[in-house]
Amino acid sequence: MRPSAKLARKINFLLMSLSLLAWVLIFFKSGDKLEIDVCRTIAPKGFDLNFINVDSIMKLGGQWWAWSLMVLAMMSPKLILPLQQLAALSLKRLRFSNCILFVLGYLSSWSLASLPLLLLSPMIQRQELSGYLSASLVLIVALIWQCSPYKQYCLNQGHQHKIIRAFGYQSGIDSYNYGLQHGIYCVGSGWLLMLFPMMVTAAHLPAMAAVTFIMFSEHLQNPRPVKWRFDLRLQLLTYLYYLVMRSLSVKLGRNI
């Protein structure tokens, strides 16, 4: 079941606007300075119990906010298709609340994933390795994961659209669970890719942009057999190429 063209355009606009707003906040927060450093993470040096204090908790809260902003910037475009499907399945009076609950469920899964990732990143950085070497090692492992059948399984599951109940609180529960389940498979497919920008201290914003491009591209692919394969997953580049060529052909046809 598909939503109307008008509803689909509204969902596209809202999610792309949300992503753009998050990118703007990351770039230009407080006087055109990048004060949200999503690459630096807070972790105790050793097992000193003095680490657990108000200051560290405040810093960890700031890191969680930066992480949430990073997820909104990078993941919002990936929610276009599932939200369109959810909106088409929902009653009109429950459509908005169901979509909000779906997004909350999706963010819940990434919030849970932030805990091990925010701890894993400084553990790798504290090793006696240069920043570029540690980032390169993470990138190599991420590329291996990109080719693995486990990655393809998570991507395939992300294409499964759940049927929700139509009425009452059951509809909201199903919407939240749908978002949570969708987020879990997104985490499973992209957790190593999300770790890579956190390791790049000098160019983390370009790294974020590159990872966003790859993750959105792989979401555009149809489900495939679960097996090892080498795939750059640049479907978005192909889509943009055909979109530009089609626009050019239409303009040339009008001129002729």
Tab-separated table of C-alpha atoms in Angstrom:
chain	number	residue	atom	x	y	z
A	1	MET	CA	0.000	0.000	0.000
A	2	ARG	CA	1.363	3.395	-1.023
A	3	PRO	CA	0.531	6.883	0.280
A	4	SER	CA	-0.841	9.587	-1.972
A	5	ALA	CA	1.649	11.706	-3.885
A	6	LYS	CA	0.793	14.727	-1.723
A	7	LEU	CA	1.379	12.824	1.523
A	8	ALA	CA	4.630	11.364	0.190
A	9	ARG	CA	5.890	14.848	-0.684
A	10	LYS	CA	5.049	16.095	2.812
A	11	ILE	CA	6.968	13.234	4.441
A	12	ASN	CA	9.928	13.756	2.110
A	13	PHE	CA	10.007	17.471	2.870
A	14	LEU	CA	9.735	17.040	6.642
A	15	LEU	CA	12.470	14.406	6.896
A	16	MET	CA	14.871	16.180	4.547
A	17	SER	CA	14.241	19.438	6.440
A	18	LEU	CA	14.928	17.678	9.744
A	19	SER	CA	18.174	16.280	8.379
A	20	LEU	CA	19.223	19.660	6.989
A	21	LEU	CA	18.422	21.390	10.290
A	22	ALA	CA	20.566	18.885	12.177
A	23	TRP	CA	23.454	19.453	9.752
A	24	VAL	CA	23.109	23.222	10.173
A	25	LEU	CA	23.188	22.905	13.967
A	26	ILE	CA	26.305	20.751	13.744
A	27	PHE	CA	28.051	23.249	11.470
A	28	PHE	CA	26.979	26.609	12.842
A	29	LYS	CA	26.055	26.222	16.491
A	30	SER	CA	26.935	29.350	18.493
A	31	GLY	CA	28.740	31.832	16.331
A	32	ASP	CA	29.658	29.679	13.367
A	33	LYS	CA	31.831	27.436	15.521
A	34	LEU	CA	31.633	23.712	15.603
A	35	GLU	CA	31.040	23.248	19.313
A	36	ILE	CA	29.358	19.897	18.900
A	37	ASP	CA	32.288	17.512	18.563
A	38	VAL	CA	30.697	14.175	17.767
A	39	CYS	CA	34.107	12.540	17.499
A	40	ARG	CA	35.265	13.118	21.038
A	41	THR	CA	33.821	10.777	23.585
A	42	ILE	CA	33.852	10.716	27.345
A	43	ALA	CA	35.242	7.621	28.992
A	44	PRO	CA	37.016	7.017	32.301
A	45	LYS	CA	40.785	6.663	32.290
A	46	GLY	CA	41.095	3.485	34.296
A	47	PHE	CA	38.690	2.525	37.028
A	48	ASP	CA	38.735	5.698	39.113
A	49	LEU	CA	35.396	6.039	40.873
A	50	ASN	CA	35.944	9.803	41.039
A	51	PHE	CA	35.081	9.822	37.355
A	52	ILE	CA	31.429	9.366	38.286
A	53	ASN	CA	30.516	12.914	39.288
A	54	VAL	CA	28.219	15.696	38.221
A	55	ASP	CA	30.712	17.096	35.708
A	56	SER	CA	31.219	13.765	33.964
A	57	ILE	CA	27.483	13.123	33.865
A	58	MET	CA	26.938	16.555	32.291
A	59	LYS	CA	29.625	15.833	29.712
A	60	LEU	CA	28.094	12.453	28.963
A	61	GLY	CA	24.706	14.147	28.519
A	62	GLY	CA	26.297	16.573	26.079
A	63	GLN	CA	27.790	13.660	24.173
A	64	TRP	CA	24.406	11.951	24.030
A	65	TRP	CA	22.882	15.151	22.619
A	66	ALA	CA	25.657	15.368	20.013
A	67	TRP	CA	25.108	11.708	19.149
A	68	SER	CA	21.347	12.239	18.741
A	69	LEU	CA	22.007	15.204	16.475
A	70	MET	CA	24.429	13.119	14.456
A	71	VAL	CA	21.827	10.344	14.085
A	72	LEU	CA	19.123	12.815	12.986
A	73	ALA	CA	21.430	14.359	10.404
A	74	MET	CA	22.572	11.055	8.945
A	75	MET	CA	19.534	8.806	9.354
A	76	SER	CA	16.504	10.996	8.655
A	77	PRO	CA	16.590	10.389	4.861
A	78	LYS	CA	16.571	6.617	5.504
A	79	LEU	CA	13.182	6.914	7.214
A	80	ILE	CA	11.368	8.225	4.138
A	81	LEU	CA	10.168	4.850	2.822
A	82	PRO	CA	9.126	3.244	6.152
A	83	LEU	CA	7.312	6.408	7.243
A	84	GLN	CA	5.493	6.575	3.929
A	85	GLN	CA	4.411	2.978	4.417
A	86	LEU	CA	3.337	3.645	8.010
A	87	ALA	CA	1.359	6.731	7.022
A	88	ALA	CA	-0.438	4.767	4.315
A	89	LEU	CA	-1.416	2.057	6.827
A	90	SER	CA	-2.572	4.461	9.571
A	91	LEU	CA	-5.942	6.090	10.028
A	92	LYS	CA	-5.829	9.769	9.178
A	93	ARG	CA	-6.491	10.884	12.765
A	94	LEU	CA	-3.676	8.625	14.066
A	95	ARG	CA	-1.200	9.238	11.261
A	96	PHE	CA	0.829	11.986	12.947
A	97	SER	CA	1.041	10.289	16.352
A	98	ASN	CA	2.002	6.957	14.782
A	99	CYS	CA	4.806	8.574	12.815
A	100	ILE	CA	6.107	10.332	15.938
A	101	LEU	CA	6.062	7.056	17.874
A	102	PHE	CA	7.870	5.315	15.010
A	103	VAL	CA	10.637	7.946	15.076
A	104	LEU	CA	10.902	7.665	18.886
A	105	GLY	CA	11.264	3.904	18.603
A	106	TYR	CA	13.913	4.318	15.920
A	107	LEU	CA	15.870	6.824	18.005
A	108	SER	CA	15.595	4.524	21.036
A	109	SER	CA	17.528	1.803	19.227
A	110	TRP	CA	20.291	4.223	18.211
A	111	SER	CA	20.372	5.694	21.724
A	112	LEU	CA	21.037	2.227	23.124
A	113	ALA	CA	23.710	1.701	20.469
A	114	SER	CA	25.415	4.941	21.500
A	115	LEU	CA	26.488	3.479	24.859
A	116	PRO	CA	28.896	0.802	23.523
A	117	LEU	CA	30.042	3.005	20.628
A	118	LEU	CA	30.799	6.001	22.854
A	119	LEU	CA	32.869	3.690	25.060
A	120	LEU	CA	34.518	1.737	22.236
A	121	SER	CA	35.793	4.818	20.441
A	122	PRO	CA	38.023	6.167	23.269
A	123	MET	CA	39.218	2.641	24.072
A	124	ILE	CA	40.585	2.408	20.520
A	125	GLN	CA	41.934	5.962	20.629
A	126	ARG	CA	43.808	5.296	23.883
A	127	GLN	CA	45.869	2.583	22.217
A	128	GLU	CA	49.357	3.639	21.181
A	129	LEU	CA	48.309	4.223	17.589
A	130	SER	CA	48.193	7.371	15.508
A	131	GLY	CA	44.772	8.841	14.794
A	132	TYR	CA	44.990	7.986	11.118
A	133	LEU	CA	46.074	4.413	11.824
A	134	SER	CA	43.233	3.735	14.269
A	135	ALA	CA	40.717	5.283	11.860
A	136	SER	CA	42.168	3.195	9.008
A	137	LEU	CA	41.833	-0.006	11.038
A	138	VAL	CA	38.194	0.793	11.821
A	139	LEU	CA	37.588	1.553	8.146
A	140	ILE	CA	39.096	-1.789	7.077
A	141	VAL	CA	36.893	-3.684	9.528
A	142	ALA	CA	33.880	-1.659	8.356
A	143	LEU	CA	34.621	-2.545	4.716
A	144	ILE	CA	34.819	-6.242	5.630
A	145	TRP	CA	31.465	-5.901	7.409
A	146	GLN	CA	30.060	-4.192	4.312
A	147	CYS	CA	30.749	-7.355	2.302
A	148	SER	CA	29.509	-9.817	4.925
A	149	PRO	CA	26.244	-11.804	4.800
A	150	TYR	CA	25.344	-10.429	8.247
A	151	LYS	CA	25.277	-6.930	6.817
A	152	GLN	CA	23.049	-8.081	3.953
A	153	TYR	CA	20.716	-9.849	6.372
A	154	CYS	CA	20.216	-6.632	8.363
A	155	LEU	CA	19.619	-4.673	5.160
A	156	ASN	CA	17.058	-7.222	3.986
A	157	GLN	CA	15.234	-7.086	7.310
A	158	GLY	CA	15.145	-3.304	7.070
A	159	HIS	CA	12.938	-3.685	3.989
A	160	GLN	CA	10.327	-5.686	5.896
A	161	HIS	CA	7.261	-3.502	6.451
A	162	LYS	CA	5.222	-4.347	9.512
A	163	ILE	CA	1.425	-4.404	9.527
A	164	ILE	CA	0.074	-2.324	12.420
A	165	ARG	CA	-3.284	-2.477	14.137
A	166	ALA	CA	-5.657	0.288	13.113
A	167	PHE	CA	-7.313	1.453	16.334
A	168	GLY	CA	-6.544	2.670	19.831
A	169	TYR	CA	-3.334	2.440	21.785
A	170	GLN	CA	-2.475	-0.799	19.981
A	171	SER	CA	-1.786	1.257	16.873
A	172	GLY	CA	0.682	3.432	18.789
A	173	ILE	CA	2.394	0.418	20.370
A	174	ASP	CA	2.781	-1.242	16.989
A	175	SER	CA	4.185	1.960	15.500
A	176	TYR	CA	6.760	2.303	18.279
A	177	ASN	CA	7.745	-1.367	17.995
A	178	TYR	CA	8.009	-0.995	14.225
A	179	GLY	CA	10.402	1.948	14.655
A	180	LEU	CA	12.393	0.091	17.314
A	181	GLN	CA	12.712	-3.010	15.139
A	182	HIS	CA	13.643	-0.973	12.083
A	183	GLY	CA	16.257	0.888	14.125
A	184	ILE	CA	17.775	-2.336	15.457
A	185	TYR	CA	18.412	-3.588	11.930
A	186	CYS	CA	19.766	-0.171	10.929
A	187	VAL	CA	22.172	-0.375	13.861
A	188	GLY	CA	23.135	-3.892	12.837
A	189	SER	CA	23.909	-2.817	9.287
A	190	GLY	CA	25.650	0.485	10.034
A	191	TRP	CA	27.264	0.456	13.487
A	192	LEU	CA	30.805	0.133	12.145
A	193	LEU	CA	30.210	2.856	9.588
A	194	MET	CA	28.978	5.127	12.389
A	195	LEU	CA	32.117	4.362	14.390
A	196	PHE	CA	34.413	5.544	11.589
A	197	PRO	CA	33.556	9.302	11.765
A	198	MET	CA	34.018	9.127	15.539
A	199	MET	CA	37.619	8.019	14.961
A	200	VAL	CA	38.477	10.779	12.467
A	201	THR	CA	39.502	13.801	14.527
A	202	ALA	CA	40.518	16.164	11.706
A	203	ALA	CA	37.862	15.579	9.054
A	204	HIS	CA	34.924	14.053	10.856
A	205	LEU	CA	32.306	16.152	9.022
A	206	PRO	CA	33.405	14.982	5.554
A	207	ALA	CA	33.531	11.457	6.993
A	208	MET	CA	29.968	11.891	8.299
A	209	ALA	CA	28.832	13.095	4.866
A	210	ALA	CA	30.483	10.128	3.124
A	211	VAL	CA	28.949	7.630	5.553
A	212	THR	CA	25.541	9.272	5.133
A	213	PHE	CA	25.811	8.902	1.358
A	214	ILE	CA	26.733	5.214	1.627
A	215	MET	CA	24.044	4.367	4.198
A	216	PHE	CA	21.316	6.117	2.205
A	217	SER	CA	22.541	4.408	-0.974
A	218	GLU	CA	22.394	0.920	0.499
A	219	HIS	CA	18.877	1.591	1.780
A	220	LEU	CA	17.793	2.220	-1.825
A	221	GLN	CA	18.920	-1.248	-2.893
A	222	ASN	CA	16.455	-4.083	-3.133
A	223	PRO	CA	16.878	-7.132	-0.860
A	224	ARG	CA	19.561	-9.516	-2.083
A	225	PRO	CA	20.686	-13.083	-1.272
A	226	VAL	CA	22.495	-13.299	2.044
A	227	LYS	CA	26.089	-14.100	1.114
A	228	TRP	CA	29.546	-12.573	0.908
A	229	ARG	CA	29.848	-10.031	-1.908
A	230	PHE	CA	31.956	-7.013	-2.769
A	231	ASP	CA	29.623	-4.074	-3.220
A	232	LEU	CA	30.480	-0.379	-2.945
A	233	ARG	CA	26.761	0.313	-2.343
A	234	LEU	CA	26.601	3.579	-4.298
A	235	GLN	CA	23.022	3.213	-5.491
A	236	LEU	CA	22.318	6.868	-4.685
A	237	LEU	CA	25.009	7.948	-7.159
A	238	THR	CA	23.338	5.882	-9.884
A	239	TYR	CA	19.934	7.305	-8.954
A	240	LEU	CA	21.201	10.897	-9.116
A	241	TYR	CA	22.877	10.204	-12.458
A	242	TYR	CA	19.669	8.919	-14.032
A	243	LEU	CA	17.713	11.798	-12.473
A	244	VAL	CA	20.062	14.371	-14.019
A	245	MET	CA	20.072	12.616	-17.386
A	246	ARG	CA	16.282	12.417	-17.412
A	247	SER	CA	16.005	16.126	-16.604
A	248	LEU	CA	18.445	16.969	-19.370
A	249	SER	CA	16.566	14.820	-21.877
A	250	VAL	CA	13.284	16.536	-20.979
A	251	LYS	CA	14.845	19.970	-21.456
A	252	LEU	CA	16.418	18.993	-24.768
A	253	GLY	CA	13.096	17.564	-25.939
A	254	ARG	CA	11.342	20.849	-25.132
A	255	ASN	CA	13.989	22.866	-26.984
A	256	ILE	CA	13.668	20.662	-30.053
